[in-house]
Coordinates of C-alpha atoms in Angstrom, one line a residue:
M213 CA 0.1 0.1 -0.1
S214 CA 1.4 3.7 -0.9
E215 CA 2.2 6.3 1.7
I216 CA -0.2 9.0 2.0
I217 CA 1.5 12.1 2.1
T218 CA -0.7 15.3 3.4
P219 CA -0.8 18.2 1.8
I220 CA 1.2 19.8 5.1
Q221 CA 4.1 17.4 4.3
L222 CA 3.8 18.1 0.2
V223 CA 4.1 22.0 1.4
T224 CA 6.8 21.5 4.0
S225 CA 9.1 19.2 1.3
V226 CA 8.3 22.2 -1.5
Y227 CA 9.6 25.0 0.6
K228 CA 12.6 22.9 1.6
R229 CA 13.7 22.0 -2.0
L230 CA 12.7 25.4 -2.6
E231 CA 15.8 26.5 -0.4
E232 CA 17.9 24.3 -2.2
W233 CA 17.2 26.2 -5.5
K234 CA 17.6 29.7 -4.4
H235 CA 19.9 30.3 -6.0
L236 CA 18.3 30.1 -8.9
N237 CA 16.6 33.7 -7.5
G238 CA 13.3 32.8 -8.9
V239 CA 11.1 34.1 -6.0
V240 CA 10.4 37.8 -4.9
T241 CA 7.7 37.0 -2.4
S242 CA 6.8 33.4 -0.3
L243 CA 3.9 32.8 0.4
A244 CA 4.7 30.4 3.3
P245 CA 2.5 31.5 6.2
K246 CA -0.8 31.8 4.0
A247 CA 0.2 28.0 1.8
I248 CA 0.8 26.4 4.9
K249 CA -2.6 27.7 7.0
H250 CA -4.2 26.8 3.5
A251 CA -2.5 23.3 3.5
K252 CA -3.9 22.6 7.3
L253 CA -7.3 23.6 6.1
I254 CA -7.0 21.2 3.2
S255 CA -6.0 18.1 5.4
Q256 CA -8.7 18.8 7.5
T257 CA -11.3 18.6 4.0
P258 CA -12.4 15.1 2.9
M259 CA -10.7 14.2 0.0
D260 CA -12.2 14.9 -3.2
N261 CA -10.5 12.3 -5.9
S262 CA -12.3 14.1 -8.7
N263 CA -10.5 17.2 -7.8
L264 CA -6.7 17.2 -9.2
L265 CA -6.1 20.1 -8.4
M266 CA -6.9 19.6 -4.4
G267 CA -3.5 19.8 -2.5
I268 CA -1.1 20.2 -5.1
P269 CA 1.3 23.4 -4.6
F270 CA 1.9 26.1 -7.3
V271 CA 3.6 29.3 -8.2
M272 CA 2.6 32.3 -10.1
K273 CA 4.1 35.3 -11.8
D274 CA 4.0 38.5 -9.4
N275 CA 2.2 40.2 -12.1
I276 CA -0.7 38.0 -11.1
A277 CA -2.4 39.6 -7.8
T278 CA -2.4 38.0 -5.0
I279 CA -5.2 39.7 -2.3
D280 CA -3.2 41.0 0.8
S281 CA 0.1 39.6 -0.5
L282 CA 2.8 41.6 -2.2
T283 CA 2.5 41.7 -5.7
T284 CA 5.5 43.6 -7.6
G285 CA 5.5 42.9 -10.9
S286 CA 9.3 43.2 -9.9
S287 CA 9.6 46.2 -10.2
K288 CA 11.1 48.9 -7.6
I289 CA 8.1 51.3 -8.2
L290 CA 5.6 48.9 -6.6
A291 CA 7.9 47.0 -4.4
N292 CA 5.2 47.8 -1.4
F293 CA 2.4 47.3 -3.2
T294 CA -0.2 44.9 -1.5
P295 CA -3.1 44.4 -3.7
N296 CA -6.9 44.8 -1.4
Y297 CA -8.2 42.4 -4.5
D298 CA -7.6 39.2 -6.1
S299 CA -7.2 38.1 -9.5
T300 CA -10.0 35.7 -11.0
V301 CA -7.3 32.6 -11.7
N302 CA -6.0 32.9 -8.1
K303 CA -9.5 32.9 -6.9
Y304 CA -10.5 29.3 -9.4
L305 CA -6.9 28.1 -8.3
T306 CA -7.8 28.6 -4.5
K307 CA -11.2 27.2 -5.1
A308 CA -9.6 24.4 -6.6
S309 CA -7.7 23.9 -3.4
A310 CA -4.9 24.5 -4.6
I311 CA -2.1 26.0 -2.3
N312 CA -0.4 28.5 -4.4
I313 CA 3.1 28.9 -2.3
A314 CA 5.5 32.6 -3.9
K315 CA 5.5 34.6 -6.1
T316 CA 7.7 34.5 -8.7
A317 CA 10.0 36.8 -10.5
L318 CA 10.0 38.2 -14.0
D319 CA 11.8 40.8 -16.1
E320 CA 10.3 43.8 -14.7
L321 CA 6.5 44.5 -15.3
G322 CA 6.7 41.9 -18.0
M323 CA 9.2 43.8 -20.6
G324 CA 12.5 41.4 -21.4
G325 CA 13.1 38.4 -23.0
D326 CA 16.1 37.0 -20.9
G327 CA 15.1 36.3 -17.1
L328 CA 17.8 39.3 -16.5
Y329 CA 15.7 42.7 -15.5
A330 CA 13.9 41.6 -12.6
A331 CA 14.2 44.1 -9.5
T332 CA 15.8 41.1 -7.8
G333 CA 18.3 40.1 -9.9
H334 CA 18.9 37.9 -12.7
V335 CA 17.3 34.5 -12.8
L336 CA 19.2 31.5 -13.6
N337 CA 18.7 28.4 -15.3
P338 CA 18.7 25.3 -13.6
W339 CA 20.3 23.2 -16.0
N340 CA 23.1 25.3 -16.0
P341 CA 23.3 28.6 -13.8
K342 CA 25.4 30.6 -16.4
H343 CA 22.6 30.5 -19.0
I344 CA 19.7 32.5 -19.4
T345 CA 15.9 31.6 -18.6
G346 CA 14.5 33.3 -21.2
G347 CA 11.4 35.6 -19.8
S348 CA 9.4 37.6 -18.9
S349 CA 7.9 34.3 -17.3
S350 CA 11.7 33.8 -16.1
G351 CA 10.8 32.1 -12.5
S352 CA 8.1 30.2 -13.0
A353 CA 9.7 28.6 -15.8
A354 CA 13.0 28.1 -13.6
L355 CA 10.6 26.3 -10.7
V356 CA 8.8 23.8 -12.3
A357 CA 12.1 23.0 -14.6
A358 CA 13.9 22.7 -11.3
G359 CA 11.3 20.1 -10.1
I360 CA 9.5 21.9 -7.1
V361 CA 6.2 22.4 -8.1
P362 CA 4.1 20.8 -11.0
F363 CA 2.7 23.8 -12.3
A364 CA 3.2 27.7 -12.6
L365 CA 0.8 30.7 -14.0
G366 CA 3.0 33.2 -16.0
T367 CA 1.9 35.3 -18.5
D368 CA 2.9 35.3 -22.2
T369 CA 2.7 38.8 -24.6
G370 CA 5.1 37.9 -26.8
D371 CA 6.9 34.0 -26.4
S372 CA 7.0 35.1 -22.4
I373 CA 5.8 31.4 -21.4
R374 CA 6.8 29.5 -24.6
K375 CA 10.4 31.0 -24.9
P376 CA 11.4 30.2 -21.0
A377 CA 10.2 26.6 -21.4
A378 CA 12.0 25.6 -24.6
Y379 CA 15.2 27.2 -22.6
C380 CA 14.7 25.3 -19.4
G381 CA 13.4 21.9 -20.9
I382 CA 9.5 22.3 -19.8
I383 CA 6.3 22.5 -21.4
G384 CA 4.6 25.8 -21.9
F385 CA 1.5 26.8 -23.1
K386 CA -0.3 30.1 -24.2
P387 CA -3.9 29.6 -24.8
T388 CA -6.2 31.2 -26.7
Y389 CA -6.6 35.3 -26.6
G390 CA -8.9 35.7 -23.8
L391 CA -9.2 31.7 -23.1
I392 CA -8.3 32.6 -19.2
S393 CA -8.6 35.5 -17.8
R394 CA -6.6 38.7 -17.4
N395 CA -8.9 40.3 -14.4
G396 CA -6.4 41.3 -11.7
V397 CA -3.5 40.7 -14.2
F398 CA -0.7 43.5 -14.6
P399 CA -1.2 44.8 -18.2
Y400 CA 1.5 44.7 -20.5
A401 CA -0.4 45.1 -23.6
P402 CA -3.7 44.1 -23.3
S403 CA -4.1 43.3 -27.5
L404 CA -1.4 40.9 -26.9
D405 CA -1.5 39.6 -23.0
T406 CA -2.5 36.3 -22.5
V407 CA -2.2 34.4 -19.2
G408 CA -0.4 30.8 -19.5
V409 CA 1.0 27.5 -17.7
F410 CA 4.0 25.6 -17.4
T411 CA 4.2 22.0 -16.6
N412 CA 5.8 18.9 -17.4
H413 CA 3.7 16.9 -18.6
V414 CA 1.1 18.0 -21.4
E415 CA -2.1 16.2 -18.9
D416 CA -0.7 18.4 -16.6
V417 CA -1.5 21.7 -18.7
A418 CA -5.3 20.4 -19.2
I419 CA -5.8 19.5 -15.5
V420 CA -5.3 23.1 -15.1
L421 CA -7.4 24.6 -18.1
D422 CA -9.8 22.7 -17.1
N423 CA -10.2 25.2 -13.8
L424 CA -9.3 27.8 -15.2
V425 CA -11.2 28.2 -18.4
H426 CA -14.5 30.0 -18.2
H427 CA -16.0 33.3 -19.6
D428 CA -14.9 36.0 -16.4
S429 CA -17.1 39.4 -16.6
E430 CA -14.6 41.2 -14.9
D431 CA -12.1 40.8 -18.2
F432 CA -13.9 42.6 -21.1
T433 CA -11.3 40.4 -23.0
S434 CA -13.1 37.3 -22.0
V435 CA -13.8 35.0 -24.2
H436 CA -16.5 32.2 -24.8
S437 CA -15.1 29.2 -26.1
T438 CA -17.2 25.6 -27.0
Q439 CA -14.4 23.2 -26.0
K440 CA -14.0 21.8 -23.0
D441 CA -13.3 19.1 -20.8
Y442 CA -9.7 19.0 -22.0
V443 CA -8.5 16.0 -19.6
K444 CA -11.2 14.2 -20.8
N445 CA -11.2 14.6 -24.2
L446 CA -7.2 14.7 -24.6
N447 CA -5.9 12.0 -26.7
T448 CA -2.9 11.0 -29.0
N449 CA -5.0 10.3 -32.3
I450 CA -3.3 12.3 -35.0
Q451 CA -4.5 9.9 -37.9
D452 CA -5.3 12.1 -41.1
K453 CA -4.1 15.4 -39.2
N454 CA -3.2 18.2 -42.1
I455 CA 0.1 19.7 -40.3
A456 CA 2.1 22.6 -41.5
I457 CA 5.8 22.7 -41.0
L458 CA 7.6 26.4 -41.8
N459 CA 10.5 25.1 -44.3
Y460 CA 13.7 25.3 -43.1
D461 CA 15.5 23.7 -46.1
S462 CA 17.7 26.6 -46.6
Y463 CA 18.6 27.1 -42.5
Q464 CA 21.9 25.9 -42.0
W465 CA 21.1 24.4 -38.3
T466 CA 23.4 22.0 -36.1
P467 CA 22.8 18.5 -37.2
D468 CA 21.6 17.3 -34.0
I469 CA 18.9 19.6 -33.5
K470 CA 17.8 18.9 -37.3
Q471 CA 18.0 15.5 -36.3
A472 CA 15.4 15.5 -33.4
F473 CA 13.2 17.7 -35.4
D474 CA 12.6 15.8 -38.6
D475 CA 12.5 12.3 -36.5
A476 CA 10.0 14.1 -34.4
V477 CA 8.0 15.1 -37.9
N478 CA 8.8 11.4 -39.2
S479 CA 6.5 10.1 -36.2
L480 CA 4.1 12.2 -36.8
V481 CA 4.2 10.9 -40.3
T482 CA 4.8 7.2 -39.5
D483 CA 1.4 7.1 -36.9
G484 CA -1.0 9.3 -40.0
A485 CA -0.4 12.8 -39.6
K486 CA -0.1 14.4 -43.3
I487 CA 3.0 16.5 -43.7
H488 CA 2.8 19.6 -45.6
K489 CA 6.6 21.8 -45.7
I490 CA 4.9 25.5 -46.1
N491 CA 7.2 28.7 -46.9
F492 CA 6.0 31.7 -44.8
D493 CA 6.4 35.3 -46.4
E494 CA 10.0 36.2 -45.4
Q495 CA 8.6 40.0 -45.6
L496 CA 6.0 39.5 -42.6
L497 CA 8.6 37.4 -40.6
Q498 CA 11.2 39.8 -40.7
A499 CA 8.4 42.2 -39.7
L500 CA 7.3 40.6 -36.8
L501 CA 9.7 41.7 -34.3
P502 CA 9.4 45.2 -34.9
V503 CA 5.5 44.9 -35.3
Y504 CA 5.4 43.3 -31.6
M505 CA 7.7 45.8 -30.5
I506 CA 5.6 49.1 -31.4
I507 CA 2.9 47.6 -30.4
S508 CA 3.1 46.7 -27.2
F509 CA 6.0 49.2 -26.2
A510 CA 3.2 51.9 -27.2
E511 CA 0.0 49.6 -25.6
A512 CA 2.1 49.6 -22.3
T513 CA 3.3 53.5 -22.3
S514 CA -0.4 54.2 -22.1
C515 CA -1.7 51.0 -19.5
H516 CA 1.6 51.9 -17.3
A517 CA 1.0 55.9 -17.0
N518 CA -1.0 55.4 -13.9
L519 CA 2.5 54.5 -12.2
T520 CA 3.6 57.9 -11.4
G521 CA 4.2 57.9 -7.6
I522 CA 1.2 59.6 -6.8
N523 CA -1.7 57.6 -8.1
F524 CA -0.1 54.3 -7.4
G525 CA 3.6 53.8 -7.0
E526 CA 6.4 53.9 -4.7
R527 CA 6.7 58.2 -4.3
I528 CA 9.8 59.8 -4.5
A529 CA 9.3 63.5 -3.1
G530 CA 9.3 66.6 -5.1
N531 CA 8.8 70.4 -5.4
D532 CA 5.4 69.6 -7.4
Y533 CA 3.6 66.9 -8.8
S534 CA 5.8 67.0 -12.7
Q535 CA 9.1 66.8 -10.3
V536 CA 6.8 64.0 -8.0
M537 CA 6.1 61.9 -10.8
T538 CA 9.6 62.2 -12.9
N539 CA 11.6 61.6 -10.2
S540 CA 9.2 58.2 -9.2
R541 CA 9.5 56.8 -12.2
T542 CA 13.2 57.6 -12.8
A543 CA 14.0 55.9 -9.3
G544 CA 11.4 52.9 -9.2
F545 CA 11.9 51.5 -13.5
G546 CA 14.5 49.7 -14.8
D547 CA 16.7 51.1 -18.0
M548 CA 15.1 48.4 -20.2
V549 CA 11.2 49.5 -18.9
K550 CA 12.4 53.1 -19.7
R551 CA 13.7 52.3 -23.0
R552 CA 9.9 50.6 -23.9
Y553 CA 8.4 53.2 -22.5
I554 CA 10.6 56.2 -24.7
I555 CA 9.9 54.2 -28.1
G556 CA 6.5 53.8 -27.0
A557 CA 5.5 56.9 -26.3
Y558 CA 7.5 57.9 -29.7
A559 CA 5.2 55.8 -31.7
L560 CA 2.0 57.4 -30.1
S561 CA 3.3 60.8 -30.7
A562 CA 1.2 63.0 -33.3
N563 CA 3.9 63.4 -35.5
Y564 CA 4.7 59.6 -36.1
Q565 CA 1.5 57.6 -35.0
E566 CA 0.6 57.0 -38.5
E567 CA 3.9 55.6 -39.6
L568 CA 4.4 53.6 -37.1
F569 CA 1.7 52.5 -34.5
N570 CA -1.2 52.5 -37.0
K571 CA 0.9 51.4 -39.4
A572 CA 2.3 48.3 -37.2
K573 CA -1.4 47.3 -36.6
K574 CA -1.4 47.2 -40.7
V575 CA 1.0 44.8 -41.0
R576 CA -0.1 42.7 -37.9
R577 CA -3.5 42.6 -39.8
L578 CA -1.6 41.0 -42.9
V579 CA 0.4 38.4 -40.9
V580 CA -3.5 37.5 -39.2
E581 CA -4.3 37.0 -42.5
A582 CA -1.3 34.9 -43.7
L583 CA -2.1 32.4 -40.7
T584 CA -6.0 32.4 -41.3
Q585 CA -4.9 31.0 -44.5
I586 CA -2.8 28.3 -43.4
F587 CA -5.3 27.5 -41.0
K588 CA -8.1 27.1 -43.5
K589 CA -5.5 23.7 -44.8
Y590 CA -4.0 22.4 -41.9
D591 CA -5.2 21.8 -38.7
A592 CA -1.7 22.8 -36.7
F593 CA 1.6 24.6 -37.8
I594 CA 5.1 23.3 -36.4
V595 CA 7.8 25.7 -35.8
M596 CA 10.7 25.9 -34.0
P597 CA 10.7 28.6 -31.0
T598 CA 14.6 28.8 -31.1
V599 CA 16.8 27.7 -33.4
T600 CA 19.8 27.5 -30.1
S601 CA 19.6 26.4 -26.8
A602 CA 19.7 29.0 -24.4
P603 CA 22.3 31.8 -24.9
T604 CA 24.9 32.3 -21.3
I605 CA 24.0 35.3 -19.3
K606 CA 27.6 37.0 -20.3
D607 CA 26.8 36.8 -23.9
V608 CA 23.6 37.9 -23.5
L609 CA 24.5 41.0 -21.7
E610 CA 27.1 42.2 -24.2
Q611 CA 24.9 41.7 -27.1
K612 CA 22.9 44.6 -25.2
K613 CA 25.2 46.6 -25.9
V614 CA 25.4 46.9 -29.7
I615 CA 22.8 47.6 -31.7
S616 CA 23.0 45.0 -34.5
S617 CA 21.4 45.6 -37.8
K618 CA 21.1 41.7 -38.6
H619 CA 18.2 39.7 -36.7
D620 CA 17.5 36.5 -37.0
Y621 CA 13.9 36.6 -37.7
L622 CA 13.7 32.4 -36.5
E623 CA 13.8 33.5 -33.2
D624 CA 10.7 35.5 -33.5
L625 CA 8.1 32.5 -34.5
L626 CA 6.8 32.1 -31.7
L627 CA 5.2 36.0 -31.7
L628 CA 2.9 34.6 -34.8
S629 CA 0.2 33.6 -31.9
N630 CA 0.3 36.3 -30.3
L631 CA -0.3 38.5 -33.1
N632 CA -3.6 36.6 -34.0
G633 CA -4.4 35.0 -30.7
G634 CA -4.5 31.2 -31.5
P635 CA -3.4 28.5 -28.8
S636 CA 0.4 27.8 -29.2
I637 CA 2.3 25.2 -27.1
T638 CA 6.0 24.8 -26.5
I639 CA 7.4 21.0 -25.5
P640 CA 10.9 20.1 -24.7
L641 CA 12.8 18.4 -27.9
T642 CA 15.7 17.1 -27.1
T643 CA 19.5 18.7 -25.4
V644 CA 22.4 20.0 -27.0
N645 CA 25.9 20.2 -25.1
N646 CA 23.3 19.5 -21.8
L647 CA 21.1 22.7 -22.7
P648 CA 17.2 21.5 -23.7
I649 CA 16.0 23.0 -27.3
G650 CA 11.6 22.5 -27.6
I651 CA 9.4 22.3 -30.3
N652 CA 6.1 24.5 -30.9
I653 CA 2.6 23.8 -32.1
N654 CA 0.1 26.2 -33.2
A655 CA -3.6 26.2 -33.9
T656 CA -6.6 28.8 -34.9
P657 CA -7.8 30.2 -32.1
F658 CA -10.5 28.1 -29.6
N659 CA -8.7 24.8 -31.4
D660 CA -6.7 24.3 -28.0
Q661 CA -7.5 20.9 -27.8
T662 CA -5.8 20.3 -31.4
V663 CA -2.7 21.6 -29.9
L664 CA -2.7 19.8 -26.4
D665 CA -3.3 16.2 -28.8
I666 CA -0.4 16.7 -31.0
A667 CA 1.7 17.5 -28.4
Q668 CA 0.9 14.5 -26.3
F669 CA 1.5 12.6 -29.1
L670 CA 4.7 14.4 -29.6
S671 CA 5.6 13.9 -26.0
N672 CA 4.9 10.4 -25.9
Y673 CA 7.3 9.8 -28.9
I674 CA 10.6 12.3 -27.4
N675 CA 9.8 11.4 -24.3
F676 CA 12.1 14.0 -22.6
N677 CA 13.4 13.4 -19.4
N678 CA 13.8 16.6 -17.4
K679 CA 17.0 15.6 -15.3
M680 CA 16.0 18.5 -13.3
L681 CA 13.0 16.6 -11.1
G682 CA 13.9 14.6 -8.2
D683 CA 17.8 15.5 -8.9
E684 CA 19.0 17.0 -5.2
N685 CA 20.8 20.7 -6.4
E686 CA 24.5 20.1 -6.1

């Protein structure tokens, strides 16, 4: 007979492991007192075998509000912000008797793709601490990869869940835009922001979705979906699925990554799927990053206008309100955030709004139309989330010192699903030099089940073993 583990024992073991991995710098705020109290309460409640989240610990990105607990967005300007309201997702998970143990670090206010821009410092990759985790949902990714919790919540505005998942050897899922409520989530770019989940197993994604996918009248972007019961409907039957893959024939990638990608694709063919290599308008692919930057930076500039030290945020004294605002924002924001606000304000200025912001929205529409045509023919579209493993922190910081005229658009493909709002999942593919790399599956909006089914099939075939799970930190 297997030993029964109580919620208290489970939470205690999680905090012990969290201490062993504290050098990852993935936590902003521990919720230990509340978590232990919650675990004790659950222990006194009869076990509900139909509730798969009962007593399960998780962590949450620190731009998602938790009532009466610090929610800082990993920014100095919100270092002491304790909301008197709760996010909808935290309400749902609390109701399901899942146990929130910590708020996790992120690139400040979600603005960054490396995990190096939290006010609390760099978040380190558990596979190799010299390498980045990716961002902005860096802390959530690191703690799931380290085997501390079975799932974590993050947000994905421009690959902020799926790129860290690729770098950390775990699963990162961005659902259809609006499928999970954003009520209580700090906005970055409201036309792009999406709440999603990190796990080590596709089935765990489905379990979390079953608890979080509900229409929420408190979120004006919340949508209704005809799909439900994601766990019940999860299957690996891909017979006759039409799946498009991006044509990488002209790309010179490393033989071991190419072999792993080809093997994964061939496994789909062997099981009855129909694979089609397609080309995507290269000009549109080259435009992905600038379009994302202009739209998201502009929306952030508008959304964060209330972080002044007067309405919200840590106040730095001044002679008048203008000086208070200037002093507070100067001291409260990091360089990455300031840079994005400047670009966003420039794009929204009267002289350049038509040339930059409005034009970016028009190009976004072209991207969406191109994807719509793809999904009229194919059930899914598979791309690589990145064609290299996680770079070193040193290399990333060195690259930030110069402005390069060259950029590899193959690093931006995950932005496609942000621009069209479709579901997208990254799963582990292989390792290169003892660092993981992933593969990514996309579908048209509201076809989240299709993405999960194909991911489940590929996960079974790849059989990736996260070496972090169960290991003692050395």
